[in-house]
Coordinates of C-alpha atoms and ligand atoms in Angstrom, one line a residue:
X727 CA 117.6 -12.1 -22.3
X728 CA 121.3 -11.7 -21.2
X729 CA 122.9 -8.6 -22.2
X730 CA 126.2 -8.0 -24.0
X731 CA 126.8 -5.6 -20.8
X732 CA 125.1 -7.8 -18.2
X733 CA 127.7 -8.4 -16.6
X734 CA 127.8 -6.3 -13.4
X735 CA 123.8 -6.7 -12.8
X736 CA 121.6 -8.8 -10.7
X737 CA 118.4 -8.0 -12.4
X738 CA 117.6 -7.7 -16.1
X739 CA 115.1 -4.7 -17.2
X740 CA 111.1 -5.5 -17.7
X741 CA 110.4 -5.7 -21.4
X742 CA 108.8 -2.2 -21.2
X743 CA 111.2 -0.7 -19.8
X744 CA 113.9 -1.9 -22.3
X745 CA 111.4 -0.9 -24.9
X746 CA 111.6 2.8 -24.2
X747 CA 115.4 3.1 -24.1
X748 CA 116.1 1.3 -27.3
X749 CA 116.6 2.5 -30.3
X750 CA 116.4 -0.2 -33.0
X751 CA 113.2 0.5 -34.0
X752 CA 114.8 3.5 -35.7
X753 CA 118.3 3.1 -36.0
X754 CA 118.0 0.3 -38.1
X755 CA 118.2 2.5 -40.8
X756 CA 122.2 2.6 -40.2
X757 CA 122.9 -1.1 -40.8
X758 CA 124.9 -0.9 -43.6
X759 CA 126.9 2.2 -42.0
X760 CA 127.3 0.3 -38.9
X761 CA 128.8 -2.6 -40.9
X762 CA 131.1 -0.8 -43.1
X763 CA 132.7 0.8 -39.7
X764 CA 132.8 -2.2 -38.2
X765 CA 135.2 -3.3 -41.2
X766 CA 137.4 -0.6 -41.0
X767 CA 137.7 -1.6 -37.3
X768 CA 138.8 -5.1 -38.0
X769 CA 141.2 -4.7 -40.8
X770 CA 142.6 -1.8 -38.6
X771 CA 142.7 -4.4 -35.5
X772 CA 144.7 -6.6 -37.7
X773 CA 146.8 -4.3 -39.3
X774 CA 147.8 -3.1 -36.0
X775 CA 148.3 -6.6 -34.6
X776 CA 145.7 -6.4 -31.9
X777 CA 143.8 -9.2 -33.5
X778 CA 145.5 -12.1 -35.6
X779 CA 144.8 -12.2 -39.1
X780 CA 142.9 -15.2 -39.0
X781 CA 140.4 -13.9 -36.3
X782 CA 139.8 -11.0 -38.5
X783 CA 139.3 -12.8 -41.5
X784 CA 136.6 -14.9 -39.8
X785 CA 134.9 -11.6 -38.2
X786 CA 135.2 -9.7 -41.9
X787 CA 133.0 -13.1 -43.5
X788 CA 130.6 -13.2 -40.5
X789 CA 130.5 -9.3 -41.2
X790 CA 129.8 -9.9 -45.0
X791 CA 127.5 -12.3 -44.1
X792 CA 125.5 -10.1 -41.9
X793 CA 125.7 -7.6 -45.2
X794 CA 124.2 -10.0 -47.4
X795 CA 121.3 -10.6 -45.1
X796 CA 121.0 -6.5 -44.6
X797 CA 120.6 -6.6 -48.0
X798 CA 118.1 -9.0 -48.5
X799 CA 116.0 -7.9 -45.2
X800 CA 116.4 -10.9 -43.8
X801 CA 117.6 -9.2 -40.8
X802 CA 115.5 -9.6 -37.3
X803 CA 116.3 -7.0 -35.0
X804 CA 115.4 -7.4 -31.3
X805 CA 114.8 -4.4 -28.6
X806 CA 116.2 -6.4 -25.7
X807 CA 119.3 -5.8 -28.0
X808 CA 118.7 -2.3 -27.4
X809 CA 120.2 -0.7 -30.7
X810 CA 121.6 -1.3 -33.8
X811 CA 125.4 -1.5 -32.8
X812 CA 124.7 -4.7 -30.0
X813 CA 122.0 -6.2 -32.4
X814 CA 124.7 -6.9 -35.3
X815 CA 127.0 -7.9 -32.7
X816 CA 125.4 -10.5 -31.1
X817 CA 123.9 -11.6 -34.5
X818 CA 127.7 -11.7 -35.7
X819 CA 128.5 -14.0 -32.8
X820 CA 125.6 -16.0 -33.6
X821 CA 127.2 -16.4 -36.9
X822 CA 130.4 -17.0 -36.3
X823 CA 131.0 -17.9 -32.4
X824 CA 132.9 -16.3 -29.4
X825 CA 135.6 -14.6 -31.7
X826 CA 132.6 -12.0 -32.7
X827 CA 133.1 -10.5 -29.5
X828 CA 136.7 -9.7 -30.7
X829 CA 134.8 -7.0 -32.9
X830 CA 134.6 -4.5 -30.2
X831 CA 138.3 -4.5 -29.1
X832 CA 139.5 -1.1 -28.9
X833 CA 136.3 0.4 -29.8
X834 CA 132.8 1.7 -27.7
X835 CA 129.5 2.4 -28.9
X836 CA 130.3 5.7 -28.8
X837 CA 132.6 6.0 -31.2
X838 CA 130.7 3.6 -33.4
X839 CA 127.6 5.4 -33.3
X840 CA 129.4 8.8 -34.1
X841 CA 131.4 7.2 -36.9
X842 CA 127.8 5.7 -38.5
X843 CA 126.6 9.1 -38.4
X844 CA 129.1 10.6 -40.2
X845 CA 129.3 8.0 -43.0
X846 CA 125.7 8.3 -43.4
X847 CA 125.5 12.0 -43.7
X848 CA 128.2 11.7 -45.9
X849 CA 126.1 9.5 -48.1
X850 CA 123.2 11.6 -47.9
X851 CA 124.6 14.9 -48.4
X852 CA 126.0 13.7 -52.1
X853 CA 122.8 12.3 -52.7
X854 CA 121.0 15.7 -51.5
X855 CA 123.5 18.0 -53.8
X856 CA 122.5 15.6 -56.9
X857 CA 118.8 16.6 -56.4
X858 CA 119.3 20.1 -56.0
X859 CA 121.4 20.0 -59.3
X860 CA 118.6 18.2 -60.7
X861 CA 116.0 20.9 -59.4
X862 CA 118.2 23.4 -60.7
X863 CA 117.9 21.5 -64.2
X864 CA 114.4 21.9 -64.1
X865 CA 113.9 25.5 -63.3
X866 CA 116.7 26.4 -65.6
X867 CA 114.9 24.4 -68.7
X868 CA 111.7 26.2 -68.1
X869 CA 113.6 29.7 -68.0
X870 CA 115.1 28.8 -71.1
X871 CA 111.8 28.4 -72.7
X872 CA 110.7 31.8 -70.9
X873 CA 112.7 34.3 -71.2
X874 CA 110.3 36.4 -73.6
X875 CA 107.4 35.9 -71.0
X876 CA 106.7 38.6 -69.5
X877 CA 104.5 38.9 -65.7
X878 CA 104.3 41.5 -63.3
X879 CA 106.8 41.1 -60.6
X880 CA 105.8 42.0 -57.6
X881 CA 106.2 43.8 -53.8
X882 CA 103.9 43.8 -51.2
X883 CA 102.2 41.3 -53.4
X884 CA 100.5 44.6 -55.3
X885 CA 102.2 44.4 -59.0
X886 CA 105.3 46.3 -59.2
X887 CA 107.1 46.0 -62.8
X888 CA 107.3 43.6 -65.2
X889 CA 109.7 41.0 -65.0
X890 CA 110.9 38.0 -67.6
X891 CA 109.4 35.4 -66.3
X892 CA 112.8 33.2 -66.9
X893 CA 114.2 35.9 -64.6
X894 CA 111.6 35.0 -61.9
X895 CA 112.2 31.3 -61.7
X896 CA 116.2 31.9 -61.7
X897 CA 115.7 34.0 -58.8
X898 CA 115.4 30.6 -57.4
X899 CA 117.6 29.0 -59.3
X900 CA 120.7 31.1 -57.4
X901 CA 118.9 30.4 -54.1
X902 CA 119.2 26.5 -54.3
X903 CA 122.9 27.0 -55.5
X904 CA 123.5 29.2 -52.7
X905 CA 122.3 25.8 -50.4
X906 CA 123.8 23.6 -52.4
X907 CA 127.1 25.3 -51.9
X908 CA 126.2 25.2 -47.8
X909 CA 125.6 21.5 -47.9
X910 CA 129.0 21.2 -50.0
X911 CA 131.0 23.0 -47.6
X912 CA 129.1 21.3 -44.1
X913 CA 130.7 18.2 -46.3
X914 CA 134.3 18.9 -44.8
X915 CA 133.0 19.1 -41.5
X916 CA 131.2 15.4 -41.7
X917 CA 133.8 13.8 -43.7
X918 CA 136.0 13.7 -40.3
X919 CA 136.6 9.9 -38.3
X920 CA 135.2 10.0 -34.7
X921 CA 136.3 5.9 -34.6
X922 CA 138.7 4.9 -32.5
X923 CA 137.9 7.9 -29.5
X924 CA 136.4 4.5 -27.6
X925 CA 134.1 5.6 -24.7
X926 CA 135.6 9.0 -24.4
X927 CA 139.3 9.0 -23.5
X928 CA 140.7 7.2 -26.5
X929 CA 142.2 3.4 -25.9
X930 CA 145.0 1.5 -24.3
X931 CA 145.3 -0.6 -27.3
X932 CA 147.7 0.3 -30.1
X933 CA 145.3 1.4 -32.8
X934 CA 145.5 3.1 -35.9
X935 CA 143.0 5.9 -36.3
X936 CA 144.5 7.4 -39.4
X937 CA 144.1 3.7 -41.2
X938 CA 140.5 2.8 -40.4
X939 CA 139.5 6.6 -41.3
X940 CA 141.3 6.2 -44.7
X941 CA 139.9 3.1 -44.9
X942 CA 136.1 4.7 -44.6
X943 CA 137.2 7.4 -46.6
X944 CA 137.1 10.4 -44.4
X945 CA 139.8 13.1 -44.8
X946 CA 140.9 13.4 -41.9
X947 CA 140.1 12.7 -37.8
X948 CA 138.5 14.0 -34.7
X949 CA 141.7 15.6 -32.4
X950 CA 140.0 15.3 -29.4
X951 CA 138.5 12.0 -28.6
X952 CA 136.3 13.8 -25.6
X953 CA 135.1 16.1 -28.6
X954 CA 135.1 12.8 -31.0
X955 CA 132.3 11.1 -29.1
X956 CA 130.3 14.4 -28.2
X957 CA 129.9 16.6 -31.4
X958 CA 126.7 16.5 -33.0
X959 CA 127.5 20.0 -34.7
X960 CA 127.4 17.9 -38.1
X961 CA 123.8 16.8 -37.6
X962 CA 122.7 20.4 -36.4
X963 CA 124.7 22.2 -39.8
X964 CA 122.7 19.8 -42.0
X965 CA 119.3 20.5 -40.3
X966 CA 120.1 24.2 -40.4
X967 CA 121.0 23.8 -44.4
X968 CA 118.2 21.8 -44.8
X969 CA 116.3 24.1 -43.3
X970 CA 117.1 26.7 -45.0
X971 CA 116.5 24.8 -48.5
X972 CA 113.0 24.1 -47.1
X973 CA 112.3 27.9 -46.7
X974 CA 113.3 28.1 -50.3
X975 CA 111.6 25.5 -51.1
X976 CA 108.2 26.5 -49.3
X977 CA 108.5 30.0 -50.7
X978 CA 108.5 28.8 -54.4
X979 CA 105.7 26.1 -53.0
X980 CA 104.0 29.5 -52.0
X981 CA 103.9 31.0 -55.6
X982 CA 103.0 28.0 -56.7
X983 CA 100.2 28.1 -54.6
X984 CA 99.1 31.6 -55.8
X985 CA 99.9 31.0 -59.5
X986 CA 97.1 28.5 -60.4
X987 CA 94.3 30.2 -58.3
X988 CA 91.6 31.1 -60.6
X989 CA 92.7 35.0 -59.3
X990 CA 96.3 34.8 -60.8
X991 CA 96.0 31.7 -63.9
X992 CA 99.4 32.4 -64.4
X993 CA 100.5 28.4 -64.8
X994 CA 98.6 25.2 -64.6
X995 CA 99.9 22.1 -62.9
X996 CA 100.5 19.2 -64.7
X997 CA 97.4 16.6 -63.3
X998 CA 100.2 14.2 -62.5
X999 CA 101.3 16.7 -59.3
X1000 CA 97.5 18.4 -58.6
X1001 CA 94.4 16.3 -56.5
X1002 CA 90.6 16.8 -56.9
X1003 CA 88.5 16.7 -53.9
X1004 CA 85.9 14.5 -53.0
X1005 CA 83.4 16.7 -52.4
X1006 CA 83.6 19.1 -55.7
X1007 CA 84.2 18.3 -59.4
X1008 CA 85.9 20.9 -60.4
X1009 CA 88.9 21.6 -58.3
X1010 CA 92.5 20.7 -59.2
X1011 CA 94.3 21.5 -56.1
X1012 CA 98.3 21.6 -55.7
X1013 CA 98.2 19.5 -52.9
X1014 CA 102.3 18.7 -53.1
X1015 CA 103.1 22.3 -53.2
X1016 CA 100.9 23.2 -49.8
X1017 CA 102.2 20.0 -48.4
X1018 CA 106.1 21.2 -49.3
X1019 CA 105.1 24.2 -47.7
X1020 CA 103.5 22.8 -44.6
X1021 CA 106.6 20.3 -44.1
X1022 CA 109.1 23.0 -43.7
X1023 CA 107.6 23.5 -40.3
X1024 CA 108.7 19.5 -39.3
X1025 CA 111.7 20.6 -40.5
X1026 CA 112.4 23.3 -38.5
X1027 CA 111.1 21.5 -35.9
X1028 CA 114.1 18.5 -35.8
X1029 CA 116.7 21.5 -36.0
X1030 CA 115.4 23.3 -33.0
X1031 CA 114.6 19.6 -31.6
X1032 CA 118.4 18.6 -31.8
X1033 CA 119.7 22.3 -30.9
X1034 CA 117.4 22.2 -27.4
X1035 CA 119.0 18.3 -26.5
X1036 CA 122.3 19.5 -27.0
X1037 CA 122.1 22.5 -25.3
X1038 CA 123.6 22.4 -21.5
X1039 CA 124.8 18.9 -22.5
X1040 CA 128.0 17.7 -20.3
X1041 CA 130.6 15.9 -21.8
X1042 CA 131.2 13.1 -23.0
X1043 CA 128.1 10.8 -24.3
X1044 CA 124.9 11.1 -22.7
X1045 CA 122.3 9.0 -23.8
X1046 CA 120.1 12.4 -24.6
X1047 CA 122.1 12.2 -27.6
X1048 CA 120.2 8.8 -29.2
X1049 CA 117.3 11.6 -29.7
X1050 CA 119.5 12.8 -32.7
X1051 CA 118.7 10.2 -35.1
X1052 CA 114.8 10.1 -35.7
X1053 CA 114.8 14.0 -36.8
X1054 CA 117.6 13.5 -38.6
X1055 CA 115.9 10.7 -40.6
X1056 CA 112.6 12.7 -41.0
X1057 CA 114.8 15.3 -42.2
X1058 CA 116.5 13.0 -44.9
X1059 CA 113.1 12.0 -46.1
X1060 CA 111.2 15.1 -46.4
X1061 CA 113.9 17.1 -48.3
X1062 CA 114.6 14.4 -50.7
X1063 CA 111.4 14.2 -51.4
X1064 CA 110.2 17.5 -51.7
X1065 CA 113.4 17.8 -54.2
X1066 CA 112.0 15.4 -56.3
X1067 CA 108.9 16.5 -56.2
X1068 CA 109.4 20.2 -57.2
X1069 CA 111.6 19.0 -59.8
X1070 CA 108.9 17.2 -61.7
X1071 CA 106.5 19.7 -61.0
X1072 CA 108.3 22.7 -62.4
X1073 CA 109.4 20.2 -65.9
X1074 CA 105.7 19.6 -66.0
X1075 CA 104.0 22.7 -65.4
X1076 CA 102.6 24.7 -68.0
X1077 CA 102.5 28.1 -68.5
X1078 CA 100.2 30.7 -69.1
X1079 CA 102.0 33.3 -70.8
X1080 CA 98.7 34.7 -73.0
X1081 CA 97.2 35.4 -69.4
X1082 CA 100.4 36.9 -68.0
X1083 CA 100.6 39.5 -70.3
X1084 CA 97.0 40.5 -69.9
X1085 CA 98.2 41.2 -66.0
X1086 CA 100.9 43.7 -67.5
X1087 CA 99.2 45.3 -70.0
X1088 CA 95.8 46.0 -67.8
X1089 CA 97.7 47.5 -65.2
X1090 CA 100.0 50.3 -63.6
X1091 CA 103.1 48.4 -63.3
X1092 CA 104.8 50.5 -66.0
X1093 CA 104.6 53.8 -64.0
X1094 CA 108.2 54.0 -63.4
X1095 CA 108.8 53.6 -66.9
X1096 CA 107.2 57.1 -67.1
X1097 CA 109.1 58.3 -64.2
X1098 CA 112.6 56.9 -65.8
X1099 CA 111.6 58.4 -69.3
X1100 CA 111.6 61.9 -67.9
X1101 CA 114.5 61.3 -65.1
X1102 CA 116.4 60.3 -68.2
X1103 CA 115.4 63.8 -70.0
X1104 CA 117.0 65.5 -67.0
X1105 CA 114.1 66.1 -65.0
X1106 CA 115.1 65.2 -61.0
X1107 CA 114.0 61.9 -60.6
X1108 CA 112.0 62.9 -57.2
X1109 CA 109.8 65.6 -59.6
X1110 CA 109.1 63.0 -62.2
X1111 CA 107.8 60.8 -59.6
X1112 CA 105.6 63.4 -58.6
X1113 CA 104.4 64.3 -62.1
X1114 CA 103.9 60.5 -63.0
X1115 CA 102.1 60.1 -59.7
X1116 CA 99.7 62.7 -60.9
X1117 CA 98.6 60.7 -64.1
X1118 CA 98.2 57.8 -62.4
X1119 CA 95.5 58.9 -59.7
X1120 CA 94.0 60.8 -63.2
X1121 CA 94.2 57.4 -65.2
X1122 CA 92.2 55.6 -62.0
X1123 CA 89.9 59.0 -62.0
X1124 CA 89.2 58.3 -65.6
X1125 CA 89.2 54.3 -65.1
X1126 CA 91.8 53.9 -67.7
X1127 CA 95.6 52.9 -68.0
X1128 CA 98.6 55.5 -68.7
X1129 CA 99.0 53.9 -72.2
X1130 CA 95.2 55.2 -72.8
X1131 CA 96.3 59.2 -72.3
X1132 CA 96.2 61.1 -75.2
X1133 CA 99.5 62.7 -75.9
X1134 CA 98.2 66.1 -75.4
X1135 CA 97.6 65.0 -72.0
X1136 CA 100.8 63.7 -71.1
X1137 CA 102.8 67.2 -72.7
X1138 CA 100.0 69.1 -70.3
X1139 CA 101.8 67.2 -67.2
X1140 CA 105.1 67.9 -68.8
X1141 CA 106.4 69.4 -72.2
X1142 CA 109.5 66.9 -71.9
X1143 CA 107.2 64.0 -73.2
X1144 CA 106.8 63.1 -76.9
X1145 CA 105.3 60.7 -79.0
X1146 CA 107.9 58.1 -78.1
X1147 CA 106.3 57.7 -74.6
X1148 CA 104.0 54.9 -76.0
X1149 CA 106.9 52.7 -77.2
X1150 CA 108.6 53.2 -72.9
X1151 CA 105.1 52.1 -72.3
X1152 CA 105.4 49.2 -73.6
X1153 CA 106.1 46.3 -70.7
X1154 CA 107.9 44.3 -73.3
X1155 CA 110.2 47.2 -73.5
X1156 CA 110.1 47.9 -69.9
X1157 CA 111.4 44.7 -69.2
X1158 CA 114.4 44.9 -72.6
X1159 CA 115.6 48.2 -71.2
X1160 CA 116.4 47.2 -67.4
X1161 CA 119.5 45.7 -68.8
X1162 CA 121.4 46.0 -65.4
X1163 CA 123.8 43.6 -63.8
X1164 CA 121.6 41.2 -62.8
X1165 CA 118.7 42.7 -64.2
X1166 CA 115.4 41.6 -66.1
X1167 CA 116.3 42.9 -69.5
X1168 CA 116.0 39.9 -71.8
X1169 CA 120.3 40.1 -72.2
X1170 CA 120.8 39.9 -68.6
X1171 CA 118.2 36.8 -68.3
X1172 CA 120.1 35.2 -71.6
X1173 CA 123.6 35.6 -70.4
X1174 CA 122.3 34.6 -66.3
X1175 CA 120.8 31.3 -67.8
X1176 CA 124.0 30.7 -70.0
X1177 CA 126.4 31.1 -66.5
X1178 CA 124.1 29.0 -65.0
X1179 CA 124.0 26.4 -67.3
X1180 CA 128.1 26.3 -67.1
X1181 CA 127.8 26.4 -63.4
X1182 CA 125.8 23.1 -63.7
X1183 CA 127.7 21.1 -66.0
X1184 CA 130.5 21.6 -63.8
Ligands
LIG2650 N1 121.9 3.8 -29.3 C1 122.9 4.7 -28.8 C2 122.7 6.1 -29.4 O1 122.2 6.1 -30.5 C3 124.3 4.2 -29.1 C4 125.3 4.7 -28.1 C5 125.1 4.1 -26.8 N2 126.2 4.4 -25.9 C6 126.0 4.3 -24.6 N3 127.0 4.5 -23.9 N4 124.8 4.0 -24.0 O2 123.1 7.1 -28.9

């Protein structure tokens, strides 16, 4: 099949050959960018006078034509049209005759291709803020209904002292705001018109590139047309943000994990988000949350993928650069996904708060309680540590808790205790009293959840 660039050859490609350099298989996804540029172009080309207002009028219906059939995947893409820019372009001319090829005055695929990036990055990125909002929603809605649960926070994964578990889940909550403010501000950086840079040296005809960039809505435009052509900075920001929002993601995939072992119970997942096996009856396994957790590696994977093509790269276009797109799909995919995903997990789940105070009460994680109690009586706070250290390796001598002394042994360790040591005991009032900024104390969590829940509506 003739080429729209055939022109200067004696000898077409062999089908396999063709087969390995196109792109259509993949960049089909950016039809509906690729169209919507296009009409920018052409009422910009008729604006400007390059094209007669006639001839743009009959490329803008063959255009809305070829919308309608995009629509209805009616489509049929070919690889000896190599991508998606020449298949709608030959298809146009199919539909409405020579003046199709008027379409790609002033313009090169380079440009194009750059442009459909952007507005489809542009697209995604809102939709990607909306779901983290929505994830937000979720992990806010269960805090609210948690902030009187108490569970052992931990370090080193050995139980530390007690947290809310409302405080917990907004830990995350101020991650995923943290990325959604990173996709936000990567948003000024893709909403930014490559078109009209043409091959790489900008155009001899008299076009307008502040028009057909106001017309696609971007903010502004590329200053340097070599630049124009050759960034792909935008692509790499939003695999690094996403990126990052799958290490959150796969962190709270993590606990997930560990929470509804038999060795933890803390929640159970709802059955709608948990498998069985095939082999034994019992198990409910949280398949989604492993599998979130096991996709942030494909997602790291596309950003260093796109980082090593671009690295070394001369200017201008280099057809290395079609390698951008099929990562940057995956990418799409996977992270809208997993938002949506997590989000009705965490609405679902259910939690096991009778079984996550057992885990604080049975335990040591109120030791610094002990150590604050007597810091707070004016005792250094490096002694009290000591002390407190001292009735903890007698509590595990003895196989029993601090709460279990006698007070008697507690005044022989130190005469500064009293009968009021059982209440600092207490994890419910271990967690009340750590009423810092920030903090677990039930105030902090109440007014942390209330900021948030501003932050959100907003
Ligand atoms: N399919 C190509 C890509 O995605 C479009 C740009 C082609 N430009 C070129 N000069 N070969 O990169």
């Amino acid at each position: 099949m003739k080429k729209l660039w055939g022109g200067r050859f004696t000898k077409t490609a062999e089908e396999w050959v063709d087969e390995f350099g196109a792109s259509i298989s993949f960049d089909q996804e950016l039809v509906m960018e690729d169209i919507e540029g296009s009409m920018a172009h052409v009422q910009m080309l008729a604006s400007t006078g390059i094209l007669s207002q006639e001839e743009a009028a009959t490329i803008k219906s063959g255009l809305i034509k070829l919308q309608q059939k995009a629509e209805n995947h009616e489509l049929q893409f070919s690889v000896s049209n190599e991508d998606i820019h020449m298949n709608l372009e030959s298809m146009l001319i199919a539909e409405i005759g020579p003046v199709g090829g008027k379409l790609h005055t002033g313009r090169s695929r380079n440009d194009q291709v750059a442009t459909d990036m952007h507005l489809y990055l542009r697209n995604r990125t809102e939709e990607v803020i909306a779901l983290i909002a929505e994830m937000q929603n979720a992990l806010l809605q269960k805090a609210s209904d948690h902030v009187e649960t108490i569970f052992p926070g931990y370090t080193h994964l050995q139980r530390a002292q007690p947290v809310s578990f409302a405080h917990h889940l907004m830990a995350y909550f101020w991650m995923l705001e943290r990325d959604k403010e990173r996709f936000k501000e990567s948003f000024k950086r893709i909403n930014k018109s490559p078109l009209g840079a043409g091959a790489l040296a900008g155009t001899t005809f008299p076009i307008d590139r502040e028009l057909s960039a106001e017309l696609l809505g971007f903010s502004s435009i590329y200053e340097n047309s070599l630049d124009a052509v050759s960034d792909r900075d935008f692509i790499v920001e939003f695999l690094s943000n996403s990126s990052m929002l799958m290490m959150h993601l796969s962190r709270l995939g993590e606990e997930i994990i560990l929470w509804c072992s038999r060795e933890f119970q803390f929640i159970e997942l709802d059955d709608a988000f948990s498998t069985g096996s095939s082999i034994m009856p019992q198990k409910k396994n949280p398949d989604m949350a492993e599998l979130i957790r096991g996709k942030t590696g494909r997602v790291y994977g596309n950003l260093f993928g796109l980082l090593t093509v671009l690295k070394g790269l001369p200017l201008a276009y280099n057809k290395d650069m079609q390698e951008d797109k099929e990562g940057m799909f995956d990418t799409v995919k996977t992270i809208t996904g997993s938002l949506k995903i997590f989000t009705g997990m965490i609405s679902t789940l259910k939690v096991k708060s009778t079984e996550m105070k057992k885990a604080v009460t049975s335990d040591f994680s109120n030791a610094t309680e002990l150590a604050d109690y007597l810091a707070s009586k004016g005792m250094p706070f490096r002694d009290a540590h000591e002390v407190v250290g001292h009735l903890v390796l007698a509590c595990i001598q003895k196989d029993c808790y601090l709460a279990d002394l006698t007070l008697d042994e507690f005044q022989s360790a130190s005469g500064l205790f009293e009968e009021d040591i059982y209440k600092a005991l207490d994890p419910y009032t271990a967690v009340a009293r750590r009423n810092s900024a920030g903090g677990t104390g039930f105030a902090q969590v109440e007014a942390a959840i209330a900021k948030a829940k501003t932050l959100l509506e907003n």
